[in-house]
């Protein structure tokens, strides 16, 4: 009896030790999502524009899209394997911009460059008025090629085109400067007057968007002026 029972038990133990599972099936590797098309938007200031691109994920995962360092005037949303970009730039955004867009399936991601070109939009200009107290002080362009200081409610100093000039100004509807070059030589022929009008097109706490229009030369230039709270160029004049 003992020998007859031992044989089936040994066979059972050997059978239990055998691995009958199938490990030959493929192991799927997650791949990052991709998008099709060129991420480029051409727009005008004070106008909206949109771009829709298709998204693809090989594993069929849900995809999200984000803009790194996203400004308030750009939004992005994803739905039905598509990403929609909407832009609504102000006059301060007139420039060529580049942003980094990241799309992700939650495990892997890809990054792309988004180009947004914002053109000037003269048809939408609506010049605004500033009070004298808002104008007073010193202003400069981003690259410091224009420096202007309204020293008081009558006089000021302008540095433009490498030329320093003093001016009288008035502020009815358009800021009007009557400039006179600071003489750099001895004699009465060094002084020259110009009439410059400044149309304020947009304002925010730290800057104004303006058109400098040289009436004497019939030439205009649109620039952003930033309020300077640290120094006053008129103090050295």
Tab-separated table of C-alpha atoms in Angstrom:
chain	number	residue	atom	x	y	z
A	1	UNK	CA	0.000	0.000	0.000
A	2	UNK	CA	2.785	2.459	0.852
A	3	UNK	CA	4.551	1.945	-2.509
A	4	UNK	CA	1.347	2.363	-4.522
A	5	UNK	CA	0.548	5.665	-2.772
A	6	UNK	CA	4.096	7.111	-3.047
A	7	UNK	CA	4.220	6.998	-6.852
A	8	UNK	CA	1.163	9.222	-7.500
A	9	UNK	CA	2.339	11.679	-4.843
A	10	UNK	CA	5.763	12.014	-6.471
A	11	UNK	CA	4.149	12.564	-9.876
A	12	UNK	CA	1.905	15.239	-8.421
A	13	UNK	CA	4.872	17.106	-6.916
A	14	UNK	CA	6.788	17.001	-10.228
A	15	UNK	CA	3.757	18.231	-12.133
A	16	UNK	CA	3.281	21.164	-9.730
A	17	UNK	CA	6.909	22.242	-10.278
A	18	UNK	CA	6.487	22.498	-14.033
A	19	UNK	CA	5.894	26.098	-15.385
A	20	UNK	CA	3.005	25.890	-17.808
A	21	UNK	CA	2.555	29.686	-18.301
A	22	UNK	CA	3.176	31.305	-21.721
A	23	UNK	CA	5.799	34.119	-21.553
A	24	UNK	CA	6.347	34.349	-25.271
A	25	UNK	CA	3.781	37.216	-25.844
A	26	UNK	CA	5.073	40.730	-26.872
A	27	UNK	CA	5.652	43.371	-24.181
A	28	UNK	CA	4.182	46.731	-25.336
A	29	UNK	CA	6.442	49.749	-24.819
A	30	UNK	CA	4.805	53.136	-24.338
A	31	UNK	CA	5.772	55.720	-26.937
A	32	UNK	CA	5.386	59.512	-26.553
A	33	UNK	CA	2.505	61.224	-28.382
A	34	UNK	CA	3.076	63.305	-31.504
A	35	UNK	CA	1.277	66.030	-33.428
A	36	UNK	CA	0.923	66.823	-37.099
A	37	UNK	CA	1.244	70.181	-38.785
A	38	UNK	CA	3.271	73.312	-38.151
A	39	UNK	CA	2.687	75.280	-34.971
A	40	UNK	CA	2.598	78.760	-36.493
A	41	UNK	CA	-0.025	81.488	-36.023
A	42	UNK	CA	-0.153	84.832	-37.814
A	43	UNK	CA	-2.292	87.406	-36.050
A	44	UNK	CA	-2.851	91.121	-35.582
A	45	UNK	CA	-2.988	93.045	-32.348
A	46	UNK	CA	-6.511	93.307	-30.900
A	47	UNK	CA	-7.727	90.438	-33.121
A	48	UNK	CA	-8.256	86.773	-32.249
A	49	UNK	CA	-6.783	83.886	-34.221
A	50	UNK	CA	-6.871	80.085	-33.829
A	51	UNK	CA	-4.898	77.015	-34.850
A	52	UNK	CA	-6.049	73.372	-34.652
A	53	UNK	CA	-3.612	70.461	-34.972
A	54	UNK	CA	-4.128	66.690	-34.801
A	55	UNK	CA	-2.640	64.665	-31.953
A	56	UNK	CA	-1.644	60.991	-32.123
A	57	UNK	CA	-0.750	58.388	-29.497
A	58	UNK	CA	0.150	54.859	-30.617
A	59	UNK	CA	-1.297	53.297	-27.463
A	60	UNK	CA	-4.500	55.331	-27.675
A	61	UNK	CA	-3.819	57.181	-24.420
A	62	UNK	CA	-5.469	60.499	-23.623
A	63	UNK	CA	-3.215	63.409	-24.589
A	64	UNK	CA	-2.817	66.781	-22.892
A	65	UNK	CA	-1.094	69.892	-24.250
A	66	UNK	CA	0.484	72.712	-22.251
A	67	UNK	CA	2.443	75.856	-23.126
A	68	UNK	CA	5.529	76.394	-20.995
A	69	UNK	CA	5.601	79.955	-19.591
A	70	UNK	CA	2.149	80.522	-21.086
A	71	UNK	CA	1.091	84.194	-21.294
A	72	UNK	CA	-2.479	85.218	-20.517
A	73	UNK	CA	-3.266	86.080	-24.145
A	74	UNK	CA	-2.739	82.490	-25.387
A	75	UNK	CA	-4.830	79.437	-24.460
A	76	UNK	CA	-4.636	75.779	-25.485
A	77	UNK	CA	-7.192	72.989	-25.079
A	78	UNK	CA	-7.386	69.351	-26.204
A	79	UNK	CA	-10.423	67.359	-27.315
A	80	UNK	CA	-11.027	64.435	-29.699
A	81	UNK	CA	-7.305	63.985	-30.421
A	82	UNK	CA	-6.917	67.640	-31.406
A	83	UNK	CA	-5.213	70.629	-29.808
A	84	UNK	CA	-6.702	74.090	-30.280
A	85	UNK	CA	-4.584	77.205	-29.766
A	86	UNK	CA	-6.302	80.587	-29.390
A	87	UNK	CA	-4.489	83.937	-29.327
A	88	UNK	CA	-5.869	87.350	-28.403
A	89	UNK	CA	-2.888	89.729	-28.376
A	90	UNK	CA	-2.958	93.337	-27.254
A	91	UNK	CA	-0.939	96.161	-28.767
A	92	UNK	CA	1.853	95.334	-26.335
A	93	UNK	CA	2.307	91.917	-27.980
A	94	UNK	CA	3.247	93.238	-31.442
A	95	UNK	CA	6.322	91.097	-32.100
A	96	UNK	CA	7.439	87.640	-33.227
A	97	UNK	CA	7.092	85.186	-30.338
A	98	UNK	CA	8.325	81.626	-29.789
A	99	UNK	CA	6.877	79.308	-27.122
A	100	UNK	CA	7.527	75.701	-26.128
A	101	UNK	CA	4.517	73.349	-26.307
A	102	UNK	CA	4.589	70.034	-24.464
A	103	UNK	CA	2.179	67.190	-25.254
A	104	UNK	CA	1.962	64.236	-22.879
A	105	UNK	CA	0.075	60.951	-22.418
A	106	UNK	CA	0.803	60.942	-18.704
A	107	UNK	CA	3.884	58.756	-19.087
A	108	UNK	CA	5.902	60.159	-21.984
A	109	UNK	CA	5.985	63.561	-23.666
A	110	UNK	CA	7.231	65.476	-26.686
A	111	UNK	CA	8.043	69.164	-27.064
A	112	UNK	CA	7.429	71.416	-30.070
A	113	UNK	CA	7.976	75.080	-30.919
A	114	UNK	CA	4.958	77.387	-31.318
A	115	UNK	CA	5.532	80.523	-33.402
A	116	UNK	CA	3.107	83.432	-32.968
A	117	UNK	CA	3.653	86.465	-35.186
A	118	UNK	CA	1.631	89.505	-34.069
A	119	UNK	CA	1.455	92.358	-36.587
A	120	UNK	CA	0.543	95.977	-36.031
A	121	UNK	CA	-3.152	96.777	-36.500
A	122	UNK	CA	-3.607	100.442	-37.286
A	123	UNK	CA	-7.304	100.002	-38.114
A	124	UNK	CA	-7.964	99.080	-34.487
A	125	UNK	CA	-6.065	101.990	-32.951
A	126	UNK	CA	-8.078	104.069	-30.516
A	127	UNK	CA	-5.783	106.730	-29.045
A	128	UNK	CA	-6.357	107.352	-25.369
A	129	UNK	CA	-5.658	110.363	-23.178
A	130	UNK	CA	-3.372	110.468	-20.170
A	131	UNK	CA	-3.487	113.023	-17.412
A	132	UNK	CA	-0.450	115.204	-16.844
A	133	UNK	CA	0.282	113.314	-13.626
A	134	UNK	CA	0.323	110.021	-15.554
A	135	UNK	CA	2.730	111.462	-18.115
A	136	UNK	CA	5.129	113.055	-15.641
A	137	UNK	CA	8.376	111.197	-15.050
A	138	UNK	CA	10.907	109.352	-17.160
A	139	UNK	CA	10.254	106.742	-19.848
A	140	UNK	CA	12.410	104.528	-22.047
A	141	UNK	CA	12.167	101.913	-24.760
A	142	UNK	CA	13.291	98.371	-24.068
A	143	UNK	CA	16.615	98.861	-25.855
A	144	UNK	CA	17.111	102.345	-24.375
A	145	UNK	CA	17.307	104.010	-27.815
A	146	UNK	CA	14.589	106.474	-26.768
A	147	UNK	CA	14.725	108.199	-23.385
A	148	UNK	CA	12.182	110.856	-22.521
A	149	UNK	CA	11.597	112.753	-19.305
A	150	UNK	CA	8.683	115.052	-18.552
A	151	UNK	CA	10.382	117.131	-15.873
A	152	UNK	CA	7.340	119.263	-15.041
A	153	UNK	CA	4.084	120.288	-16.685
A	154	UNK	CA	5.901	122.431	-19.225
A	155	UNK	CA	9.448	121.261	-19.883
A	156	UNK	CA	11.229	118.007	-20.584
A	157	UNK	CA	14.237	116.276	-22.141
A	158	UNK	CA	14.365	113.805	-25.043
A	159	UNK	CA	17.188	111.512	-26.133
A	160	UNK	CA	16.450	109.985	-29.544
A	161	UNK	CA	18.621	109.018	-32.530
A	162	UNK	CA	21.667	109.769	-30.344
A	163	UNK	CA	20.526	113.384	-30.077
A	164	UNK	CA	19.721	115.117	-26.818
A	165	UNK	CA	17.094	117.846	-26.988
A	166	UNK	CA	14.971	119.826	-24.601
A	167	UNK	CA	11.304	120.454	-25.299
A	168	UNK	CA	8.167	122.270	-24.317
A	169	UNK	CA	5.099	120.064	-24.208
A	170	UNK	CA	1.334	120.286	-24.031
A	171	UNK	CA	-1.357	117.684	-23.481
A	172	UNK	CA	-4.768	118.537	-24.945
A	173	UNK	CA	-5.623	115.316	-26.823
A	174	UNK	CA	-2.232	114.375	-28.220
A	175	UNK	CA	1.021	114.948	-26.350
A	176	UNK	CA	2.849	117.522	-28.453
A	177	UNK	CA	6.559	118.201	-28.049
A	178	UNK	CA	8.275	121.272	-29.434
A	179	UNK	CA	11.916	120.205	-29.255
A	180	UNK	CA	15.158	122.101	-29.492
A	181	UNK	CA	18.502	120.346	-29.823
A	182	UNK	CA	20.918	120.927	-27.005
A	183	UNK	CA	23.747	122.931	-28.670
A	184	UNK	CA	26.979	121.016	-29.093
A	185	UNK	CA	28.857	123.848	-30.761
A	186	UNK	CA	29.322	127.562	-30.317
A	187	UNK	CA	27.218	129.847	-32.491
A	188	UNK	CA	23.606	130.519	-33.339
A	189	UNK	CA	23.332	127.894	-36.103
A	190	UNK	CA	23.352	124.851	-33.794
A	191	UNK	CA	19.778	125.027	-32.535
A	192	UNK	CA	17.086	123.229	-34.516
A	193	UNK	CA	13.430	122.794	-33.649
A	194	UNK	CA	11.137	119.866	-34.395
A	195	UNK	CA	7.492	119.211	-33.700
A	196	UNK	CA	6.718	115.716	-32.392
A	197	UNK	CA	3.277	114.314	-31.597
A	198	UNK	CA	2.849	111.329	-29.288
A	199	UNK	CA	-0.366	109.321	-29.657
A	200	UNK	CA	-0.947	106.983	-26.695
A	201	UNK	CA	-2.482	103.771	-28.065
A	202	UNK	CA	-2.523	101.555	-24.967
A	203	UNK	CA	-1.489	101.735	-21.351
A	204	UNK	CA	-0.824	99.479	-18.405
A	205	UNK	CA	0.722	100.034	-14.980
A	206	UNK	CA	4.348	99.900	-16.129
A	207	UNK	CA	4.225	100.951	-19.797
A	208	UNK	CA	2.464	102.783	-22.601
A	209	UNK	CA	2.290	101.925	-26.303
A	210	UNK	CA	2.676	105.077	-28.374
A	211	UNK	CA	3.294	106.376	-31.860
A	212	UNK	CA	6.088	108.917	-32.084
A	213	UNK	CA	5.187	111.044	-35.097
A	214	UNK	CA	7.724	113.582	-36.273
A	215	UNK	CA	5.549	116.225	-37.905
A	216	UNK	CA	8.592	118.041	-39.266
A	217	UNK	CA	9.737	114.928	-41.135
A	218	UNK	CA	6.290	113.329	-41.689
A	219	UNK	CA	7.609	110.118	-40.134
A	220	UNK	CA	6.096	107.905	-37.448
A	221	UNK	CA	7.332	105.088	-35.230
A	222	UNK	CA	5.370	102.867	-32.855
A	223	UNK	CA	7.196	101.940	-29.649
A	224	UNK	CA	6.531	100.753	-26.119
A	225	UNK	CA	7.724	103.117	-23.399
A	226	UNK	CA	8.410	101.762	-19.916
A	227	UNK	CA	8.090	103.935	-16.825
A	228	UNK	CA	11.438	104.464	-15.152
A	229	UNK	CA	11.142	104.718	-11.386
A	230	UNK	CA	14.874	104.652	-10.615
A	231	UNK	CA	16.356	107.651	-12.401
A	232	UNK	CA	15.479	110.836	-14.230
A	233	UNK	CA	17.410	111.797	-17.342
A	234	UNK	CA	16.346	115.406	-16.894
A	235	UNK	CA	18.347	115.676	-13.688
A	236	UNK	CA	21.610	115.758	-15.611
A	237	UNK	CA	20.441	118.380	-18.075
